[in-house]
Amino acid sequence: EDRPPESRGDLTIMTDAEDVDHVDYHFRGQWFDSLSLHWREFARPGRLPKRHYDKPRATKNMFNQPEHATLAARITVAPGERKSVRFAIAWNYPLGSVYWFKRDQPGSPLYDGRAPTWKNYYATQWADSHASAADALKRWERLEGETIAFRDSFFGASLPPEIIDAASGTMGLLRTATVIRLEGGELWGWEGQHEREGSCEGSCTHVWNYQQALSALFPALERSLRETEWRYNQLPNGGLTFRQRLPLGSGFDIIGPCADGHFGAIIKTYREWKNLGDDGWLRALWPNIKRALEYAWSEENPDRWDPEKTGVLWGRQHHTLDMELFGPNSWLTTMYLAALKAASAMAEAMDEPDFARELAEMAVRGGAYVDEKLFNGRYFAQALDLSDRSQVERFDSDRAGVLADSFMDAYWSDEYGEIKYQIGDGCLTDQILGQWHADLAGLGDLVSPEKVATALRSTFAANYRPTLKDHFNPCRVYAYEDEGGLLLCTWPEGTKTPAVPAPYSEEVWTGLEYMLASHLILRGLVEEGLTIVRSARARHDGSNRNPWNEIECGSYYARSLSSYALVKAWTGIAFDQRSGELGFRPVEDRDGVLFWSAGKGWGEVERRGGAVTLRVLGGTLDIARLALPFLTGPVLVDGVPVERNGDTILLGAPRTLKAGDRLDLRPASALAEPA
């Protein structure tokens, strides 16, 4: 009752036991009276006391402890007998309050008067906590069965244990306070959680760019992120702000578009479109997507990203390291290239062939520039003369992003005669982030595959440290001493470290570790990728850190959900609902069971003795084609011969498989074999 009205709710503890004790109030006293009496009452034989106070407590406990109660189930168990009792803990706080509304800092929304509120989705499904607890007990068997089926399938898959550990360990953050579901079912997220408040509000696009779990496991929720960012984050000039204000539609964040988040939205819309297979969904968003592309070269873009339509980002580029890069760099330009290539495919589907062709040609030109100008023989770098003050002066017009300093004070060092917070000749772990997105989304090569392979090898060699004993880190410490980890950026021998390099360069982030590890695996550098994952999970083995909480700017940090890309990389899964094609290209060419989740369903694909079985364990799967390069020659599907086109097995008419359905595939030569 001491909470403000907008944040009040109720809590229920419920059991399905037939015989219960309930102590409405623990003893009211001082010192340790409450706990001392509670333990003696609980430990002695017999029933618990029926203690109830009709009046509120007159004075607070000396330790300012709240009131407590106990619900207990009583059962009698005979020799050799087993009994179980279920308890459900439920809560219902219908309204959330934008408690951060008075913060006077860059990026924080400012409102007049009382804090705005939003309504939680669960409050539209259950009237109160009692109703949700009762529903949980009523549906327990089904909910438990589905959960166990997922657990057994995922943990029983033929995946390296470190990949299972990484992907499963981070999934839990989807059920923490990092994630909120709004009244209409839309997802909204923090970057992470501090002890008593969220960390960095607004489904921050450049952080949530990395997570790969939602699109596979809860695709409808992932689509809601696309729908709300196109509807509520897009400025009139086409730029996408990267923090979403609550309540939805209450205005824009004060910091403008960031390049990685802006182009990531386009790439991910393409991914969600393929996963859903609904051109109507894309058509509703297409005008917004087109405006976002045009923003890159628009005169209304104050950051002057690509005014000449070269396919390269030239101007000022905000990003997830919380500052600005100037001039061409492979990191943000490959995000641009992936967006151009994705948008070209979407434009074709939207009956705009000329626009599709223009975008594709820009992607080719930009990729050629990255190959020729930004590759230094070992990796891709930033093309910027750090002593060129004019690169900063031309943008000297406002506050420096997240800093309150003047722009020139923030970015120019008179003492060193250098632009600050840049990469320069550094080897950035994120240097081809757009290619990672492209590989996962099925967009193909943006730049030379040979140079991608060389850059990945070089990045592993330069940035992965099996021990950090001799590593100097003036920033936040997420790995230290004899632990291994992947640094954000290094300046290998023969290169010049900027006087003041990009923020966080010396740090280790699991979100980037899993990103690079999965990219290494996707490109055939398997042992290098697994080495990074092993180090990350060794740091989170429960001895020094929580195995389910990977911290960056806050606990349960959203970027760590890049870990699910490891599952995608190992299985080689590819899915396109528009053509009804599901494919696998696993790392290991051997018998085993792979977990999959695509479209509206999930399940297993088992390879055994030359035969393949596809099982749907949850949801539904609409499928017409299976791409299985390891199953060669003529094939029988459920005993019937079918056609194939290269690696792709054609099932004939599209099929809808429900939970419990399966497809059995085996070589046609099996017909001639004795039973």
mmCIF file of N, CA, C and O in Angstrom, residues 109-179:
data_model
loop_
_atom_site.group_PDB
_atom_site.id
_atom_site.type_symbol
_atom_site.label_atom_id
_atom_site.label_comp_id
_atom_site.label_asym_id
_atom_site.label_seq_id
_atom_site.Cartn_x
_atom_site.Cartn_y
_atom_site.Cartn_z
ATOM 1 N N PRO A 109 13.920 10.236 -21.670
ATOM 2 C CA PRO A 109 12.751 11.069 -21.980
ATOM 3 C C PRO A 109 12.387 11.941 -20.793
ATOM 4 O O PRO A 109 12.516 11.541 -19.645
ATOM 5 N N LEU A 110 11.955 13.149 -21.062
ATOM 6 C CA LEU A 110 11.529 14.075 -20.020
ATOM 7 C C LEU A 110 10.051 14.389 -20.220
ATOM 8 O O LEU A 110 9.613 14.701 -21.328
ATOM 9 N N TYR A 111 9.259 14.249 -19.143
ATOM 10 C CA TYR A 111 7.843 14.537 -19.202
ATOM 11 C C TYR A 111 7.525 15.594 -18.146
ATOM 12 O O TYR A 111 8.248 15.767 -17.176
ATOM 13 N N ASP A 112 6.398 16.253 -18.319
ATOM 14 C CA ASP A 112 5.929 17.191 -17.317
ATOM 15 C C ASP A 112 4.925 16.476 -16.413
ATOM 16 O O ASP A 112 4.115 15.672 -16.877
ATOM 17 N N GLY A 113 5.018 16.759 -15.137
ATOM 18 C CA GLY A 113 4.021 16.221 -14.224
ATOM 19 C C GLY A 113 4.276 14.790 -13.814
ATOM 20 O O GLY A 113 5.399 14.354 -13.647
ATOM 21 N N ARG A 114 3.190 14.031 -13.709
ATOM 22 C CA ARG A 114 3.229 12.675 -13.169
ATOM 23 C C ARG A 114 3.801 11.696 -14.193
ATOM 24 O O ARG A 114 3.621 11.849 -15.397
ATOM 25 N N ALA A 115 4.479 10.669 -13.676
ATOM 26 C CA ALA A 115 5.088 9.682 -14.564
ATOM 27 C C ALA A 115 4.030 8.975 -15.408
ATOM 28 O O ALA A 115 3.006 8.541 -14.879
ATOM 29 N N PRO A 116 4.260 8.842 -16.709
ATOM 30 C CA PRO A 116 3.334 8.083 -17.550
ATOM 31 C C PRO A 116 3.348 6.607 -17.166
ATOM 32 O O PRO A 116 4.258 6.122 -16.497
ATOM 33 N N THR A 117 2.348 5.882 -17.608
ATOM 34 C CA THR A 117 2.256 4.449 -17.319
ATOM 35 C C THR A 117 2.012 3.668 -18.596
ATOM 36 O O THR A 117 1.625 4.220 -19.631
ATOM 37 N N TRP A 118 2.260 2.356 -18.509
ATOM 38 C CA TRP A 118 1.849 1.429 -19.551
ATOM 39 C C TRP A 118 1.147 0.264 -18.882
ATOM 40 O O TRP A 118 1.299 0.050 -17.679
ATOM 41 N N LYS A 119 0.399 -0.520 -19.650
ATOM 42 C CA LYS A 119 -0.287 -1.686 -19.109
ATOM 43 C C LYS A 119 0.433 -2.946 -19.544
ATOM 44 O O LYS A 119 0.776 -3.103 -20.715
ATOM 45 N N ASN A 120 0.681 -3.833 -18.600
ATOM 46 C CA ASN A 120 1.336 -5.097 -18.908
ATOM 47 C C ASN A 120 0.376 -6.043 -19.616
ATOM 48 O O ASN A 120 -0.815 -6.119 -19.276
ATOM 49 N N TYR A 121 0.911 -6.785 -20.580
ATOM 50 C CA TYR A 121 0.093 -7.700 -21.372
ATOM 51 C C TYR A 121 -0.611 -8.726 -20.498
ATOM 52 O O TYR A 121 -1.780 -9.045 -20.714
ATOM 53 N N TYR A 122 0.087 -9.261 -19.486
ATOM 54 C CA TYR A 122 -0.535 -10.322 -18.695
ATOM 55 C C TYR A 122 -1.773 -9.823 -17.961
ATOM 56 O O TYR A 122 -2.675 -10.602 -17.653
ATOM 57 N N ALA A 123 -1.848 -8.520 -17.706
ATOM 58 C CA ALA A 123 -3.025 -7.967 -17.039
ATOM 59 C C ALA A 123 -4.245 -7.980 -17.950
ATOM 60 O O ALA A 123 -5.379 -7.833 -17.474
ATOM 61 N N THR A 124 -4.048 -8.162 -19.249
ATOM 62 C CA THR A 124 -5.177 -8.312 -20.169
ATOM 63 C C THR A 124 -5.621 -9.770 -20.277
ATOM 64 O O THR A 124 -6.677 -10.049 -20.846
ATOM 65 N N GLN A 125 -4.822 -10.691 -19.753
ATOM 66 C CA GLN A 125 -5.131 -12.113 -19.857
ATOM 67 C C GLN A 125 -5.727 -12.678 -18.565
ATOM 68 O O GLN A 125 -6.506 -13.625 -18.610
ATOM 69 N N TRP A 126 -5.331 -12.125 -17.413
ATOM 70 C CA TRP A 126 -5.830 -12.593 -16.118
ATOM 71 C C TRP A 126 -6.247 -11.397 -15.288
ATOM 72 O O TRP A 126 -5.562 -10.376 -15.249
ATOM 73 N N ALA A 127 -7.381 -11.525 -14.602
ATOM 74 C CA ALA A 127 -7.919 -10.403 -13.847
ATOM 75 C C ALA A 127 -7.017 -10.010 -12.693
ATOM 76 O O ALA A 127 -6.889 -8.831 -12.362
ATOM 77 N N ASP A 128 -6.374 -11.003 -12.058
ATOM 78 C CA ASP A 128 -5.497 -10.734 -10.925
ATOM 79 C C ASP A 128 -4.562 -11.924 -10.757
ATOM 80 O O ASP A 128 -4.611 -12.888 -11.522
ATOM 81 N N SER A 129 -3.726 -11.866 -9.728
ATOM 82 C CA SER A 129 -2.744 -12.938 -9.534
ATOM 83 C C SER A 129 -3.408 -14.248 -9.146
ATOM 84 O O SER A 129 -2.909 -15.328 -9.468
ATOM 85 N N HIS A 130 -4.545 -14.190 -8.447
ATOM 86 C CA HIS A 130 -5.269 -15.411 -8.093
ATOM 87 C C HIS A 130 -5.716 -16.153 -9.347
ATOM 88 O O HIS A 130 -5.599 -17.386 -9.443
ATOM 89 N N ALA A 131 -6.210 -15.413 -10.335
ATOM 90 C CA ALA A 131 -6.669 -16.038 -11.579
ATOM 91 C C ALA A 131 -5.515 -16.677 -12.346
ATOM 92 O O ALA A 131 -5.655 -17.777 -12.897
ATOM 93 N N SER A 132 -4.364 -16.016 -12.385
ATOM 94 C CA SER A 132 -3.236 -16.584 -13.133
ATOM 95 C C SER A 132 -2.658 -17.797 -12.415
ATOM 96 O O SER A 132 -2.254 -18.771 -13.053
ATOM 97 N N ALA A 133 -2.619 -17.780 -11.065
ATOM 98 C CA ALA A 133 -2.137 -18.946 -10.330
ATOM 99 C C ALA A 133 -3.061 -20.136 -10.544
ATOM 100 O O ALA A 133 -2.607 -21.281 -10.755
ATOM 101 N N ALA A 134 -4.376 -19.897 -10.493
ATOM 102 C CA ALA A 134 -5.336 -20.978 -10.715
ATOM 103 C C ALA A 134 -5.207 -21.545 -12.122
ATOM 104 O O ALA A 134 -5.282 -22.769 -12.338
ATOM 105 N N ASP A 135 -4.997 -20.679 -13.104
ATOM 106 C CA ASP A 135 -4.830 -21.129 -14.486
ATOM 107 C C ASP A 135 -3.556 -21.954 -14.647
ATOM 108 O O ASP A 135 -3.535 -22.953 -15.375
ATOM 109 N N ALA A 136 -2.490 -21.550 -13.956
ATOM 110 C CA ALA A 136 -1.237 -22.306 -14.027
ATOM 111 C C ALA A 136 -1.435 -23.721 -13.499
ATOM 112 O O ALA A 136 -0.971 -24.701 -14.110
ATOM 113 N N LEU A 137 -2.117 -23.861 -12.368
ATOM 114 C CA LEU A 137 -2.354 -25.196 -11.815
ATOM 115 C C LEU A 137 -3.290 -26.008 -12.717
ATOM 116 O O LEU A 137 -3.108 -27.222 -12.876
ATOM 117 N N LYS A 138 -4.256 -25.363 -13.321
ATOM 118 C CA LYS A 138 -5.194 -26.056 -14.207
ATOM 119 C C LYS A 138 -4.497 -26.596 -15.446
ATOM 120 O O LYS A 138 -4.772 -27.708 -15.913
ATOM 121 N N ARG A 139 -3.549 -25.829 -16.006
ATOM 122 C CA ARG A 139 -2.882 -26.224 -17.257
ATOM 123 C C ARG A 139 -1.487 -26.799 -17.014
ATOM 124 O O ARG A 139 -0.692 -26.909 -17.941
ATOM 125 N N TRP A 140 -1.190 -27.170 -15.787
ATOM 126 C CA TRP A 140 0.162 -27.558 -15.395
ATOM 127 C C TRP A 140 0.711 -28.684 -16.270
ATOM 128 O O TRP A 140 1.838 -28.605 -16.768
ATOM 129 N N GLU A 141 -0.075 -29.746 -16.454
ATOM 130 C CA GLU A 141 0.442 -30.909 -17.191
ATOM 131 C C GLU A 141 0.851 -30.535 -18.612
ATOM 132 O O GLU A 141 1.902 -30.947 -19.100
ATOM 133 N N ARG A 142 0.005 -29.750 -19.280
ATOM 134 C CA ARG A 142 0.339 -29.375 -20.658
ATOM 135 C C ARG A 142 1.557 -28.461 -20.697
ATOM 136 O O ARG A 142 2.474 -28.657 -21.509
ATOM 137 N N LEU A 143 1.582 -27.465 -19.830
ATOM 138 C CA LEU A 143 2.714 -26.536 -19.816
ATOM 139 C C LEU A 143 4.005 -27.257 -19.453
ATOM 140 O O LEU A 143 5.055 -27.030 -20.067
ATOM 141 N N GLU A 144 3.934 -28.128 -18.468
ATOM 142 C CA GLU A 144 5.126 -28.872 -18.062
ATOM 143 C C GLU A 144 5.587 -29.808 -19.177
ATOM 144 O O GLU A 144 6.782 -29.926 -19.462
ATOM 145 N N GLY A 145 4.624 -30.460 -19.825
ATOM 146 C CA GLY A 145 4.973 -31.387 -20.906
ATOM 147 C C GLY A 145 5.673 -30.696 -22.060
ATOM 148 O O GLY A 145 6.676 -31.191 -22.583
ATOM 149 N N GLU A 146 5.162 -29.518 -22.456
ATOM 150 C CA GLU A 146 5.787 -28.778 -23.547
ATOM 151 C C GLU A 146 7.183 -28.289 -23.158
ATOM 152 O O GLU A 146 8.112 -28.307 -23.971
ATOM 153 N N THR A 147 7.313 -27.847 -21.912
ATOM 154 C CA THR A 147 8.615 -27.358 -21.441
ATOM 155 C C THR A 147 9.640 -28.484 -21.423
ATOM 156 O O THR A 147 10.779 -28.315 -21.877
ATOM 157 N N ILE A 148 9.243 -29.632 -20.900
ATOM 158 C CA ILE A 148 10.167 -30.765 -20.824
ATOM 159 C C ILE A 148 10.522 -31.266 -22.219
ATOM 160 O O ILE A 148 11.668 -31.654 -22.480
ATOM 161 N N ALA A 149 9.550 -31.244 -23.131
ATOM 162 C CA ALA A 149 9.834 -31.686 -24.503
ATOM 163 C C ALA A 149 10.888 -30.792 -25.141
ATOM 164 O O ALA A 149 11.818 -31.278 -25.802
ATOM 165 N N PHE A 150 10.755 -29.475 -24.950
ATOM 166 C CA PHE A 150 11.762 -28.552 -25.478
ATOM 167 C C PHE A 150 13.114 -28.802 -24.826
ATOM 168 O O PHE A 150 14.150 -28.888 -25.495
ATOM 169 N N ARG A 151 13.100 -28.906 -23.498
ATOM 170 C CA ARG A 151 14.359 -29.140 -22.776
ATOM 171 C C ARG A 151 15.055 -30.407 -23.265
ATOM 172 O O ARG A 151 16.251 -30.397 -23.575
ATOM 173 N N ASP A 152 14.324 -31.492 -23.339
ATOM 174 C CA ASP A 152 14.933 -32.763 -23.717
ATOM 175 C C ASP A 152 15.453 -32.732 -25.148
ATOM 176 O O ASP A 152 16.510 -33.291 -25.454
ATOM 177 N N SER A 153 14.694 -32.071 -26.033
ATOM 178 C CA SER A 153 15.125 -31.988 -27.427
ATOM 179 C C SER A 153 16.375 -31.140 -27.562
ATOM 180 O O SER A 153 17.336 -31.520 -28.241
ATOM 181 N N PHE A 154 16.385 -29.990 -26.890
ATOM 182 C CA PHE A 154 17.527 -29.089 -27.020
ATOM 183 C C PHE A 154 18.775 -29.675 -26.373
ATOM 184 O O PHE A 154 19.855 -29.692 -26.962
ATOM 185 N N PHE A 155 18.627 -30.169 -25.160
ATOM 186 C CA PHE A 155 19.795 -30.697 -24.455
ATOM 187 C C PHE A 155 20.215 -32.066 -25.001
ATOM 188 O O PHE A 155 21.349 -32.487 -24.769
ATOM 189 N N GLY A 156 19.333 -32.732 -25.714
ATOM 190 C CA GLY A 156 19.677 -34.021 -26.298
ATOM 191 C C GLY A 156 20.222 -33.928 -27.708
ATOM 192 O O GLY A 156 20.552 -34.948 -28.316
ATOM 193 N N ALA A 157 20.331 -32.711 -28.246
ATOM 194 C CA ALA A 157 20.799 -32.532 -29.619
ATOM 195 C C ALA A 157 22.298 -32.815 -29.722
ATOM 196 O O ALA A 157 23.040 -32.733 -28.744
ATOM 197 N N SER A 158 22.716 -33.156 -30.934
ATOM 198 C CA SER A 158 24.137 -33.437 -31.191
ATOM 199 C C SER A 158 24.881 -32.130 -31.419
ATOM 200 O O SER A 158 25.395 -31.848 -32.508
ATOM 201 N N LEU A 159 24.935 -31.335 -30.363
ATOM 202 C CA LEU A 159 25.634 -30.056 -30.370
ATOM 203 C C LEU A 159 26.770 -30.130 -29.361
ATOM 204 O O LEU A 159 26.662 -30.826 -28.347
ATOM 205 N N PRO A 160 27.862 -29.418 -29.595
ATOM 206 C CA PRO A 160 28.909 -29.365 -28.575
ATOM 207 C C PRO A 160 28.338 -28.865 -27.251
ATOM 208 O O PRO A 160 27.498 -27.945 -27.241
ATOM 209 N N PRO A 161 28.766 -29.443 -26.134
ATOM 210 C CA PRO A 161 28.189 -29.041 -24.842
ATOM 211 C C PRO A 161 28.356 -27.563 -24.541
ATOM 212 O O PRO A 161 27.494 -26.952 -23.896
ATOM 213 N N GLU A 162 29.446 -26.958 -25.016
ATOM 214 C CA GLU A 162 29.632 -25.530 -24.747
ATOM 215 C C GLU A 162 28.616 -24.676 -25.496
ATOM 216 O O GLU A 162 28.223 -23.606 -25.014
ATOM 217 N N ILE A 163 28.160 -25.138 -26.659
ATOM 218 C CA ILE A 163 27.131 -24.405 -27.389
ATOM 219 C C ILE A 163 25.788 -24.549 -26.686
ATOM 220 O O ILE A 163 25.034 -23.569 -26.531
ATOM 221 N N ILE A 164 25.447 -25.751 -26.251
ATOM 222 C CA ILE A 164 24.202 -25.953 -25.501
ATOM 223 C C ILE A 164 24.218 -25.097 -24.241
ATOM 224 O O ILE A 164 23.226 -24.439 -23.893
ATOM 225 N N ASP A 165 25.343 -25.077 -23.563
ATOM 226 C CA ASP A 165 25.479 -24.309 -22.324
ATOM 227 C C ASP A 165 25.296 -22.816 -22.584
ATOM 228 O O ASP A 165 24.571 -22.124 -21.854
ATOM 229 N N ALA A 166 25.928 -22.304 -23.624
ATOM 230 C CA ALA A 166 25.845 -20.877 -23.933
ATOM 231 C C ALA A 166 24.433 -20.475 -24.344
ATOM 232 O O ALA A 166 23.887 -19.476 -23.852
ATOM 233 N N ALA A 167 23.835 -21.234 -25.254
ATOM 234 C CA ALA A 167 22.515 -20.864 -25.767
ATOM 235 C C ALA A 167 21.434 -21.015 -24.701
ATOM 236 O O ALA A 167 20.560 -20.152 -24.562
ATOM 237 N N SER A 168 21.494 -22.097 -23.934
ATOM 238 C CA SER A 168 20.470 -22.310 -22.912
ATOM 239 C C SER A 168 20.683 -21.380 -21.723
ATOM 240 O O SER A 168 19.722 -20.909 -21.113
ATOM 241 N N GLY A 169 21.928 -21.102 -21.386
ATOM 242 C CA GLY A 169 22.211 -20.249 -20.243
ATOM 243 C C GLY A 169 21.702 -18.832 -20.410
ATOM 244 O O GLY A 169 21.328 -18.174 -19.427
ATOM 245 N N THR A 170 21.687 -18.345 -21.631
ATOM 246 C CA THR A 170 21.242 -16.965 -21.870
ATOM 247 C C THR A 170 19.750 -16.859 -22.159
ATOM 248 O O THR A 170 19.181 -15.770 -22.043
ATOM 249 N N MET A 171 19.103 -17.961 -22.558
ATOM 250 C CA MET A 171 17.671 -17.899 -22.870
ATOM 251 C C MET A 171 16.852 -17.375 -21.699
ATOM 252 O O MET A 171 15.825 -16.717 -21.882
ATOM 253 N N GLY A 172 17.314 -17.664 -20.477
ATOM 254 C CA GLY A 172 16.540 -17.285 -19.308
ATOM 255 C C GLY A 172 16.293 -15.802 -19.175
ATOM 256 O O GLY A 172 15.331 -15.392 -18.512
ATOM 257 N N LEU A 173 17.121 -14.962 -19.799
ATOM 258 C CA LEU A 173 16.915 -13.521 -19.635
ATOM 259 C C LEU A 173 15.602 -13.066 -20.268
ATOM 260 O O LEU A 173 15.083 -11.995 -19.935
ATOM 261 N N LEU A 174 15.035 -13.904 -21.157
ATOM 262 C CA LEU A 174 13.745 -13.555 -21.745
ATOM 263 C C LEU A 174 12.619 -13.605 -20.715
ATOM 264 O O LEU A 174 11.513 -13.139 -20.982
ATOM 265 N N ARG A 175 12.897 -14.207 -19.552
ATOM 266 C CA ARG A 175 11.898 -14.231 -18.485
ATOM 267 C C ARG A 175 12.321 -13.362 -17.303
ATOM 268 O O ARG A 175 11.851 -13.565 -16.187
ATOM 269 N N THR A 176 13.245 -12.454 -17.528
ATOM 270 C CA THR A 176 13.631 -11.522 -16.478
ATOM 271 C C THR A 176 13.001 -10.165 -16.746
ATOM 272 O O THR A 176 12.343 -9.949 -17.770
ATOM 273 N N ALA A 177 13.245 -9.244 -15.836
ATOM 274 C CA ALA A 177 12.708 -7.897 -15.992
ATOM 275 C C ALA A 177 13.374 -7.116 -17.109
ATOM 276 O O ALA A 177 12.980 -5.982 -17.391
ATOM 277 N N THR A 178 14.381 -7.691 -17.778
ATOM 278 C CA THR A 178 14.948 -7.050 -18.962
ATOM 279 C C THR A 178 13.890 -6.912 -20.051
ATOM 280 O O THR A 178 13.949 -6.000 -20.876
ATOM 281 N N VAL A 179 12.903 -7.798 -20.037
ATOM 282 C CA VAL A 179 11.905 -7.846 -21.110
ATOM 283 C C VAL A 179 10.517 -7.557 -20.548
ATOM 284 O O VAL A 179 10.124 -8.092 -19.513
#
